[in-house]
């Protein structure tokens, strides 16, 4: 019984139970003692009742039973199952509402109240109809309402109440569900509110330009203005959600491009009596998806329609909205139903104006077109305000609010966290707005702006606009809002101000309490860590105390000030507690994922150790060790028992806490991986004995430390490129710290160290982007042309004279040199034309395409001699790469090729092959070349070093000159030699090929090293996977779920890149194999050789 009762209590504390005084015979000072057992029972009963009440479970059961009794199905269980499915589909917005009363039932009830068939009912009759049907009646009724209207309202009310009932149990997102809206007690400051959202308008365009004359005049006179600080990501959907719903968009929306609702949420629109919206469909549908009634009316357009294309006037987008608003109010004068709705209280108008965003993207924010669009919006806002005031006969019950969803950079982009992107303006005026005293109007201007009044300025957070609008209309603050009311903007009495702030605090506290209860309902008490600053006891005390203060009729100003202070503190505690419970399971999950990574690394090391031991241990040694293997069975059995107990305990903990199914994967994965790693107990013992026997413990530990620190440096280099210089410089010192210097010449060692220093310099240079230095591109091409000329003169010609190569290789190399010179001339001509504004030569573009296509094929025509084929591949790739270069990236490629060549020479020297020259080695069938051994050997320490170097080169190939972080960094000059018109697929393909080029050079060079050293390919990939997992652990803790779209996307993409690096290496290795092994002559001979011989 105690265990059952403990389910509903978050901690072992008993609540006090009030006892009626009538039960006590006489008043005394004696304390009534209630047994602990009874206290526990009463407390558990209270918690059970609260649990059922909050989730509305009794009401749901009553609804289901009523439906079963009404329908009287033959198979009630099947009917209940189908009914529940229909309810879930309806809640998700994909099916009709399985309401209790059908249309015919409603018609029968309404007709019973209209026996004379007048066709209308009075207000009292309508209220009795709602009570008869057990539906919540509206607050206001007309004296006479037509029966058809009543029937439609009943259907909507029934569907809405069913949706609310079904949603009480929903919990499907990080947004806190099941939060009950708190009805405010303060008086409404206005009957209606008009919201203008000027998409993409940054604060700088409003405060430093005099284009928006009317709104600036309002802001400096009878209105208030300020900077609304947005939170990244600065995109349209998150910005509108922050303004209208009051919370900052969850990063889960990134997978849908911020267009669709990944989760459902409450908004200011939901709480109004009616809302009318005009704008683009992708914004308006954010706030109407899943609604079951029709109190939100939208009039939407498709901004991607050719009618509003960017080559036309961008004011067309906003003009469409303003014209629709004018037509709407004109029609309202003759439409009695609409006219009546418009004269209700608690209504909103929302105008989404996209023209500025489109103009900013197309023409940039400082352009004349953008300023013209902004001026057009300003003039039409003035006209709309005049239209609305005249419609309501200047009743002074309308509030106007202008703001923006996000800002924009000077180059027309948004999404990140620059000031121009996160700072948006707002202006509020009309009913309920606090006026600055007339005597203060002529005081100092804001020094940060151009002619804006400092006294009128109040800066706020973007999410604060939602409780601000709710307070003006005296409607509940959206339940998911995290905004705090800027009450100093509103003209309110102290009592109303205190009540408004208290309503905001209760909404945040309710959100926090719901999130806390959802955690406490399933958590195990022994391991539960509550948020101590605002635990259950403190929460109850604060709510009870503030409620008493609010209901106290003898309150004075001091009490209201205390209520304001206490409510403000409650808001801060609630927001802090929300963050605590949202991330409650984050640290345990990170620990489990980290253990999975370490366990996976252990499995990979076990595989490598088995390969090494199995290749060295013969049959006799296996027989001698048979007894020790049997002896280790006992240890393995103990190990299995330990992991089995751990498995049972883990599954039990998850099941008891009712955690999501994916948590089982997080828990079971490290258990399995660690069991797999430690199950081969014999392998680890043999490895440790071997290390101890060879007395290489210090060397072994120092190598492990070097590889771990190097992997960490590579992981950090994803964020800070200069960290790449650390492993590269360490590689440069490697020959002097080992025995390699004995076998290599001083020239090779000096060249290796120098090239490593050169490569490390590029890690400190700026990322290749919009700045162009064509001179550096020409310099890189000239250097390589000189290298190729020396290569022909000093290497190819002597080999040809010694009959080691054919004349064909010399002719093809000369042809490559000619193509490289033509490319340099092409780059020079096209860059001059572009700088002078002259049309780019179509002939030179065609030549560039011919050179690019030829560069792909030419290496396959060369012989498969290792040196000749590598030189051909490097020259062809570099030639294509230079045609797409604009800065120092060409020099980086030259330095990379030089460094990789030195590495090949050093690795060849380490083979100690006295009778073999590198010029004799060939790609392809190495078995037939040069006395090289062909038996696959075991893994050695040198293979770990080679795999580490290869991983460094792969990371360097991607980040050596920076990479394209976003389309904002794209520069058209990158592809000028090939194309100048905007063709996204061709441009993207060229940029991807440019990005792939350094990888191909690294992969082809590493394939040469692999063939020379006879390293087992599969096991080298496993070693690379180990390094990538070490980097993965580091980048796992760098993944962000807050910040800009760029920050979030980059942190996730970096982690994904590290995880797929092994797969990428396998793919790039296959491409390198094709480039190095394939010979066109052999292919032609295989395809046509037989037919040619037959013909001859």
PDB file of C-alpha atoms in Angstrom, residues 4 11-12 56 58 92 155 226 234 377 395 401 421 433 447 490 496 547 576 581 781 833 884 898 940 1006 1057 1090 1092:
ATOM      1  CA  UNK A   4       1.157   2.522  -4.296  1.00  0.00           C
ATOM      2  CA  UNK A  11       8.987  13.816  -2.003  1.00  0.00           C
ATOM      3  CA  UNK A  12       8.245  12.262   1.378  1.00  0.00           C
ATOM      4  CA  UNK A  56      -9.693  15.657 -17.064  1.00  0.00           C
ATOM      5  CA  UNK A  58     -13.232  11.543 -15.341  1.00  0.00           C
ATOM      6  CA  UNK A  92      -4.328  15.855 -34.892  1.00  0.00           C
ATOM      7  CA  UNK A 155     -21.554  22.670 -33.454  1.00  0.00           C
ATOM      8  CA  UNK A 226      11.817  51.030 -28.717  1.00  0.00           C
ATOM      9  CA  UNK A 234      16.192  35.369 -37.013  1.00  0.00           C
ATOM     10  CA  UNK A 377       4.133  50.859 -45.970  1.00  0.00           C
ATOM     11  CA  UNK A 395     -14.333  55.757 -29.954  1.00  0.00           C
ATOM     12  CA  UNK A 401       1.162  48.127 -32.731  1.00  0.00           C
ATOM     13  CA  UNK A 421      19.314  40.890 -37.619  1.00  0.00           C
ATOM     14  CA  UNK A 433      -0.707  53.570 -24.104  1.00  0.00           C
ATOM     15  CA  UNK A 447      22.083  59.784 -29.367  1.00  0.00           C
ATOM     16  CA  UNK A 490       0.548  51.035 -20.465  1.00  0.00           C
ATOM     17  CA  UNK A 496      -4.945  47.112 -12.655  1.00  0.00           C
ATOM     18  CA  UNK A 547      -4.427  34.837  -4.143  1.00  0.00           C
ATOM     19  CA  UNK A 576      14.391  29.489 -14.401  1.00  0.00           C
ATOM     20  CA  UNK A 581      12.923  20.798 -16.068  1.00  0.00           C
ATOM     21  CA  UNK A 781      49.452  28.460 -61.460  1.00  0.00           C
ATOM     22  CA  UNK A 833      36.521  41.831 -68.002  1.00  0.00           C
ATOM     23  CA  UNK A 884      37.246  28.188 -59.657  1.00  0.00           C
ATOM     24  CA  UNK A 898      54.138  19.350 -52.216  1.00  0.00           C
ATOM     25  CA  UNK A 940      51.563  -1.958 -36.567  1.00  0.00           C
ATOM     26  CA  UNK A1006      47.324   7.990 -49.498  1.00  0.00           C
ATOM     27  CA  UNK A1057      30.422  15.362 -40.585  1.00  0.00           C
ATOM     28  CA  UNK A1090      38.788  -9.422 -79.733  1.00  0.00           C
ATOM     29  CA  UNK A1092      39.877  -5.944 -83.733  1.00  0.00           C
TER      30      UNK A1092
END
